[in-house]
Amino acid sequence: MDEQSEVGMAKSIVAISGSPRRNGNTMTLLGWFLDGVRSEQCDAEVISAAFLELKASGCTSCRSCQKLSEYECVIDDGMKPVLQKIAQADVIVMATPLYFFSMSAQIKAVLDRMFSLYKWDNAAGTMRTVLTGKKLILLASAYEDAGLDALEAPFKLTAEYSGMDFESLIVPGAGVSGEIRRIAGLPEKVFMLGKRAAGS
Ligand SMILES: Cc1cc2nc3c(=O)[nH]c(=O)nc-3n(C[C@H](O)[C@H](O)[C@H](O)COP(=O)(O)O)c2cc1C
């Protein structure tokens, strides 16, 4: 047995924040998660969706990706390498604040541009995606606890549709940025989620 198979292959993890706040509650959650990942001698690529240079604010529905054999978006902007990293990762973490009972526009732009990671054949009624077999983890922060199921639904349904494992941790009680640090036991819980994601 070679060394790599003895210790297991390190997980490839990409973590995308959809918060426009660099040090807000969502990034705090992601920080604790990454501490857990690193405790397993693993690392993650961290991307702030809010600061990508984009030519399109979302998917333009041009459908050009459907004519390519590669799983790739034809729009050549800051989202393109993010999509490539998602396609290569074992674990995809999407972190978002709750905005009006839904995800932030910044993380929705990532999700919609992931259209290019699927191939549909409508005539044959088939779908293939490079996402199958990966794990999707949703981390989210919110002030109140109304709308948390609505926030989770598109991620959970996307994971089911794509044949991905899914896990989520949605944390209410975090109003202004920094407030999330006052929630007892939360850092340990998120740390363990990151540790499990890296180790499993
Ligand atoms: C545009 C906007 C919309 C929001 N909508 C909601 C909401 O519908 N429900 C809620 O509980 N909190 C809402 N919040 C509060 C944020 O979800 C919450 O403070 C979150 O922890 C902020 O994360 P951040 O520090 O990473 O920005 C909203 C905040 C903003 C700026």
mmCIF file of C-alpha atoms and ligand atoms in Angstrom:
data_model
loop_
_atom_site.group_PDB
_atom_site.id
_atom_site.type_symbol
_atom_site.label_atom_id
_atom_site.label_comp_id
_atom_site.label_asym_id
_atom_site.label_seq_id
_atom_site.Cartn_x
_atom_site.Cartn_y
_atom_site.Cartn_z
ATOM 1 C CA MET A 1 0.000 0.000 0.000
ATOM 2 C CA ASP A 2 1.486 3.376 -0.900
ATOM 3 C CA GLU A 3 1.556 6.240 1.560
ATOM 4 C CA GLN A 4 -1.358 8.073 -0.002
ATOM 5 C CA SER A 5 -3.784 5.171 0.105
ATOM 6 C CA GLU A 6 -2.663 4.349 3.671
ATOM 7 C CA VAL A 7 -3.579 7.788 5.027
ATOM 8 C CA GLY A 8 -6.427 8.363 2.592
ATOM 9 C CA MET A 9 -6.521 11.038 -0.079
ATOM 10 C CA ALA A 10 -6.811 14.589 1.307
ATOM 11 C CA LYS A 11 -10.215 16.074 0.594
ATOM 12 C CA SER A 12 -10.316 18.930 -1.859
ATOM 13 C CA ILE A 13 -12.570 21.606 -0.361
ATOM 14 C CA VAL A 14 -13.769 24.874 -1.859
ATOM 15 C CA ALA A 15 -15.553 27.330 0.433
ATOM 16 C CA ILE A 16 -17.495 30.234 -1.038
ATOM 17 C CA SER A 17 -18.819 33.117 1.018
ATOM 18 C CA GLY A 18 -21.799 35.038 -0.273
ATOM 19 C CA SER A 19 -21.568 37.798 2.307
ATOM 20 C CA PRO A 20 -20.449 41.279 1.310
ATOM 21 C CA ARG A 21 -18.948 41.640 4.806
ATOM 22 C CA ARG A 22 -15.342 40.495 5.056
ATOM 23 C CA ASN A 23 -15.546 40.070 8.828
ATOM 24 C CA GLY A 24 -19.246 39.460 9.313
ATOM 25 C CA ASN A 25 -21.179 36.593 10.831
ATOM 26 C CA THR A 26 -20.974 34.468 7.687
ATOM 27 C CA MET A 27 -17.181 34.761 7.458
ATOM 28 C CA THR A 28 -16.965 33.996 11.185
ATOM 29 C CA LEU A 29 -18.887 30.763 10.604
ATOM 30 C CA LEU A 30 -16.612 29.931 7.693
ATOM 31 C CA GLY A 31 -13.532 30.668 9.825
ATOM 32 C CA TRP A 32 -14.591 28.162 12.488
ATOM 33 C CA PHE A 33 -15.371 25.629 9.764
ATOM 34 C CA LEU A 34 -11.895 26.113 8.257
ATOM 35 C CA ASP A 35 -10.273 25.657 11.674
ATOM 36 C CA GLY A 36 -11.955 22.241 11.760
ATOM 37 C CA VAL A 37 -10.792 21.449 8.230
ATOM 38 C CA ARG A 38 -7.194 22.385 9.112
ATOM 39 C CA SER A 39 -7.285 20.231 12.258
ATOM 40 C CA GLU A 40 -7.376 17.302 9.821
ATOM 41 C CA GLN A 41 -4.217 18.533 8.028
ATOM 42 C CA CYS A 42 -6.451 19.522 5.165
ATOM 43 C CA ASP A 43 -7.021 22.942 3.638
ATOM 44 C CA ALA A 44 -9.681 24.713 1.670
ATOM 45 C CA GLU A 45 -9.752 27.271 -1.080
ATOM 46 C CA VAL A 46 -11.765 30.263 0.185
ATOM 47 C CA ILE A 47 -13.565 32.524 -2.253
ATOM 48 C CA SER A 48 -15.573 35.680 -1.564
ATOM 49 C CA ALA A 49 -18.285 35.781 -4.189
ATOM 50 C CA ALA A 50 -18.962 39.435 -3.347
ATOM 51 C CA PHE A 51 -15.558 40.560 -4.612
ATOM 52 C CA LEU A 52 -15.324 38.665 -7.898
ATOM 53 C CA GLU A 53 -14.949 40.716 -11.054
ATOM 54 C CA LEU A 54 -17.918 39.703 -13.134
ATOM 55 C CA LYS A 55 -19.137 40.479 -16.623
ATOM 56 C CA ALA A 56 -22.584 39.079 -15.874
ATOM 57 C CA SER A 57 -24.536 39.381 -12.637
ATOM 58 C CA GLY A 58 -25.802 35.819 -13.016
ATOM 59 C CA CYS A 59 -26.334 33.135 -15.644
ATOM 60 C CA THR A 60 -27.264 34.782 -18.952
ATOM 61 C CA SER A 61 -29.048 31.617 -20.150
ATOM 62 C CA CYS A 62 -27.050 31.704 -23.379
ATOM 63 C CA ARG A 63 -26.923 27.869 -23.250
ATOM 64 C CA SER A 64 -23.522 27.883 -24.947
ATOM 65 C CA CYS A 65 -22.149 25.661 -22.165
ATOM 66 C CA GLN A 66 -24.535 22.947 -23.313
ATOM 67 C CA LYS A 67 -22.714 22.722 -26.643
ATOM 68 C CA LEU A 68 -19.308 22.141 -25.008
ATOM 69 C CA SER A 69 -18.009 18.732 -24.043
ATOM 70 C CA GLU A 70 -16.310 20.325 -20.999
ATOM 71 C CA TYR A 71 -18.194 21.418 -17.910
ATOM 72 C CA GLU A 72 -17.352 25.074 -18.303
ATOM 73 C CA CYS A 73 -18.995 28.506 -18.526
ATOM 74 C CA VAL A 74 -18.279 30.477 -21.694
ATOM 75 C CA ILE A 75 -18.361 33.830 -19.884
ATOM 76 C CA ASP A 76 -14.717 34.630 -19.258
ATOM 77 C CA ASP A 77 -14.804 36.485 -15.940
ATOM 78 C CA GLY A 78 -14.029 35.987 -12.255
ATOM 79 C CA MET A 79 -16.635 33.247 -11.882
ATOM 80 C CA LYS A 80 -14.943 30.963 -14.409
ATOM 81 C CA PRO A 81 -12.086 29.818 -12.109
ATOM 82 C CA VAL A 82 -14.571 29.465 -9.246
ATOM 83 C CA LEU A 83 -16.637 27.075 -11.353
ATOM 84 C CA GLN A 84 -13.489 25.149 -12.261
ATOM 85 C CA LYS A 85 -12.636 24.799 -8.565
ATOM 86 C CA ILE A 86 -16.162 23.630 -7.794
ATOM 87 C CA ALA A 87 -15.905 21.048 -10.581
ATOM 88 C CA GLN A 88 -12.637 19.733 -9.122
ATOM 89 C CA ALA A 89 -13.581 19.756 -5.421
ATOM 90 C CA ASP A 90 -14.831 16.881 -3.288
ATOM 91 C CA VAL A 91 -16.630 19.221 -0.892
ATOM 92 C CA ILE A 92 -18.315 22.510 -1.771
ATOM 93 C CA VAL A 93 -19.195 24.848 1.079
ATOM 94 C CA MET A 94 -21.594 27.678 0.362
ATOM 95 C CA ALA A 95 -21.951 30.268 3.101
ATOM 96 C CA THR A 96 -24.552 32.998 3.024
ATOM 97 C CA PRO A 97 -26.414 35.461 5.202
ATOM 98 C CA LEU A 98 -30.216 35.226 5.111
ATOM 99 C CA TYR A 99 -31.450 38.072 2.936
ATOM 100 C CA PHE A 100 -35.223 38.516 2.776
ATOM 101 C CA PHE A 101 -35.898 34.841 3.574
ATOM 102 C CA SER A 102 -33.478 33.667 0.901
ATOM 103 C CA MET A 103 -29.791 33.498 0.008
ATOM 104 C CA SER A 104 -27.712 36.583 -0.840
ATOM 105 C CA ALA A 105 -27.563 37.665 -4.484
ATOM 106 C CA GLN A 106 -23.808 37.041 -4.438
ATOM 107 C CA ILE A 107 -24.152 33.331 -3.653
ATOM 108 C CA LYS A 108 -27.163 32.994 -5.983
ATOM 109 C CA ALA A 109 -24.942 34.208 -8.809
ATOM 110 C CA VAL A 110 -22.570 31.304 -8.098
ATOM 111 C CA LEU A 111 -25.407 28.804 -7.957
ATOM 112 C CA ASP A 112 -26.915 30.023 -11.232
ATOM 113 C CA ARG A 113 -23.574 30.010 -13.057
ATOM 114 C CA MET A 114 -23.261 26.351 -11.948
ATOM 115 C CA PHE A 115 -25.705 25.686 -14.805
ATOM 116 C CA SER A 116 -22.530 25.139 -16.835
ATOM 117 C CA LEU A 117 -21.631 22.150 -14.648
ATOM 118 C CA TYR A 118 -24.606 20.194 -16.031
ATOM 119 C CA LYS A 119 -25.370 18.692 -19.427
ATOM 120 C CA TRP A 120 -29.001 18.227 -20.280
ATOM 121 C CA ASP A 121 -30.298 16.208 -23.191
ATOM 122 C CA ASN A 122 -33.942 17.176 -23.268
ATOM 123 C CA ALA A 123 -34.736 14.874 -26.196
ATOM 124 C CA ALA A 124 -33.379 11.884 -24.314
ATOM 125 C CA GLY A 125 -34.643 13.235 -20.988
ATOM 126 C CA THR A 126 -31.232 12.866 -19.365
ATOM 127 C CA MET A 127 -28.985 15.003 -17.203
ATOM 128 C CA ARG A 128 -25.332 14.544 -16.296
ATOM 129 C CA THR A 129 -23.376 16.694 -13.908
ATOM 130 C CA VAL A 130 -19.833 16.818 -12.652
ATOM 131 C CA LEU A 131 -21.327 17.494 -9.196
ATOM 132 C CA THR A 132 -22.532 13.919 -8.676
ATOM 133 C CA GLY A 133 -20.798 12.236 -5.741
ATOM 134 C CA LYS A 134 -19.591 15.487 -4.204
ATOM 135 C CA LYS A 135 -20.752 16.951 -0.908
ATOM 136 C CA LEU A 136 -22.536 20.276 -0.547
ATOM 137 C CA ILE A 137 -22.486 22.036 2.816
ATOM 138 C CA LEU A 138 -24.586 25.125 3.511
ATOM 139 C CA LEU A 139 -23.555 27.508 6.275
ATOM 140 C CA ALA A 140 -25.847 30.436 6.935
ATOM 141 C CA SER A 141 -26.428 33.181 9.455
ATOM 142 C CA ALA A 142 -29.614 35.073 10.152
ATOM 143 C CA TYR A 143 -31.142 37.439 12.668
ATOM 144 C CA GLU A 144 -34.498 35.734 13.098
ATOM 145 C CA ASP A 145 -35.621 32.160 12.608
ATOM 146 C CA ALA A 146 -38.317 32.861 9.997
ATOM 147 C CA GLY A 147 -37.472 31.674 6.506
ATOM 148 C CA LEU A 148 -34.674 29.269 7.383
ATOM 149 C CA ASP A 149 -36.390 26.355 5.597
ATOM 150 C CA ALA A 150 -36.918 28.560 2.537
ATOM 151 C CA LEU A 151 -33.223 29.435 2.564
ATOM 152 C CA GLU A 152 -32.189 25.802 2.831
ATOM 153 C CA ALA A 153 -34.579 24.452 0.171
ATOM 154 C CA PRO A 154 -32.731 25.471 -3.043
ATOM 155 C CA PHE A 155 -29.431 24.078 -1.761
ATOM 156 C CA LYS A 156 -31.009 20.837 -0.495
ATOM 157 C CA LEU A 157 -33.003 20.333 -3.689
ATOM 158 C CA THR A 158 -29.979 21.108 -5.873
ATOM 159 C CA ALA A 159 -27.946 18.538 -3.949
ATOM 160 C CA GLU A 160 -30.686 15.904 -4.299
ATOM 161 C CA TYR A 161 -31.120 16.659 -7.994
ATOM 162 C CA SER A 162 -27.374 16.418 -8.574
ATOM 163 C CA GLY A 163 -26.667 13.281 -6.549
ATOM 164 C CA MET A 164 -24.680 15.120 -3.891
ATOM 165 C CA ASP A 165 -24.542 14.557 -0.143
ATOM 166 C CA PHE A 166 -25.957 17.513 1.728
ATOM 167 C CA GLU A 167 -25.488 18.977 5.171
ATOM 168 C CA SER A 168 -26.449 22.373 6.511
ATOM 169 C CA LEU A 169 -25.969 24.548 9.542
ATOM 170 C CA ILE A 170 -28.168 27.623 9.649
ATOM 171 C CA VAL A 171 -27.666 29.899 12.618
ATOM 172 C CA PRO A 172 -30.334 32.410 13.703
ATOM 173 C CA GLY A 173 -29.753 34.950 16.473
ATOM 174 C CA ALA A 174 -27.007 36.799 14.630
ATOM 175 C CA GLY A 175 -28.092 40.351 13.866
ATOM 176 C CA VAL A 176 -25.271 42.810 13.508
ATOM 177 C CA SER A 177 -21.903 41.472 12.395
ATOM 178 C CA GLY A 178 -19.965 39.938 15.268
ATOM 179 C CA GLU A 179 -23.070 38.943 17.216
ATOM 180 C CA ILE A 180 -22.660 35.331 16.161
ATOM 181 C CA ARG A 181 -19.616 35.079 18.458
ATOM 182 C CA ARG A 182 -21.916 35.363 21.480
ATOM 183 C CA ILE A 183 -23.757 32.096 20.699
ATOM 184 C CA ALA A 184 -22.512 29.538 23.226
ATOM 185 C CA GLY A 185 -21.124 26.294 21.839
ATOM 186 C CA LEU A 186 -21.365 27.403 18.227
ATOM 187 C CA PRO A 187 -17.633 27.619 17.412
ATOM 188 C CA GLU A 188 -17.146 24.020 18.560
ATOM 189 C CA LYS A 189 -20.164 22.813 16.549
ATOM 190 C CA VAL A 190 -18.979 24.470 13.333
ATOM 191 C CA PHE A 191 -15.396 23.313 13.966
ATOM 192 C CA MET A 192 -16.630 19.712 14.190
ATOM 193 C CA LEU A 193 -18.578 20.109 10.952
ATOM 194 C CA GLY A 194 -15.391 21.256 9.211
ATOM 195 C CA LYS A 195 -13.378 18.456 10.786
ATOM 196 C CA ARG A 196 -15.900 15.855 9.639
ATOM 197 C CA ALA A 197 -16.044 17.345 6.135
ATOM 198 C CA ALA A 198 -12.279 17.054 5.815
ATOM 199 C CA GLY A 199 -12.055 13.630 7.368
ATOM 200 C CA SER A 200 -15.038 11.778 5.958
HETATM 201 C C1 LIG B 1 -30.260 42.989 2.834
HETATM 202 C C2 LIG B 1 -30.438 42.254 4.123
HETATM 203 C C3 LIG B 1 -31.553 41.443 4.270
HETATM 204 C C4 LIG B 1 -31.728 40.708 5.448
HETATM 205 N N1 LIG B 1 -32.819 39.906 5.559
HETATM 206 C C5 LIG B 1 -32.971 39.167 6.689
HETATM 207 C C6 LIG B 1 -34.099 38.309 6.837
HETATM 208 O O1 LIG B 1 -34.971 38.203 5.981
HETATM 209 N N2 LIG B 1 -34.207 37.596 7.999
HETATM 210 C C7 LIG B 1 -33.263 37.679 8.991
HETATM 211 O O2 LIG B 1 -33.407 36.994 9.986
HETATM 212 N N3 LIG B 1 -32.173 38.451 8.848
HETATM 213 C C8 LIG B 1 -32.012 39.205 7.745
HETATM 214 N N4 LIG B 1 -30.905 39.992 7.604
HETATM 215 C C9 LIG B 1 -29.870 39.941 8.652
HETATM 216 C C10 LIG B 1 -28.694 39.031 8.257
HETATM 217 O O3 LIG B 1 -29.122 37.801 7.707
HETATM 218 C C11 LIG B 1 -27.835 38.683 9.474
HETATM 219 O O4 LIG B 1 -27.489 39.834 10.205
HETATM 220 C C12 LIG B 1 -26.566 37.949 9.053
HETATM 221 O O5 LIG B 1 -25.996 37.356 10.188
HETATM 222 C C13 LIG B 1 -25.569 38.894 8.405
HETATM 223 O O6 LIG B 1 -24.408 38.187 8.038
HETATM 224 P P1 LIG B 1 -23.058 38.966 7.676
HETATM 225 O O7 LIG B 1 -22.533 39.567 8.967
HETATM 226 O O8 LIG B 1 -22.167 37.939 7.120
HETATM 227 O O9 LIG B 1 -23.418 40.016 6.687
HETATM 228 C C14 LIG B 1 -30.742 40.788 6.479
HETATM 229 C C15 LIG B 1 -29.629 41.633 6.313
HETATM 230 C C16 LIG B 1 -29.491 42.357 5.163
HETATM 231 C C17 LIG B 1 -28.285 43.277 5.014
#
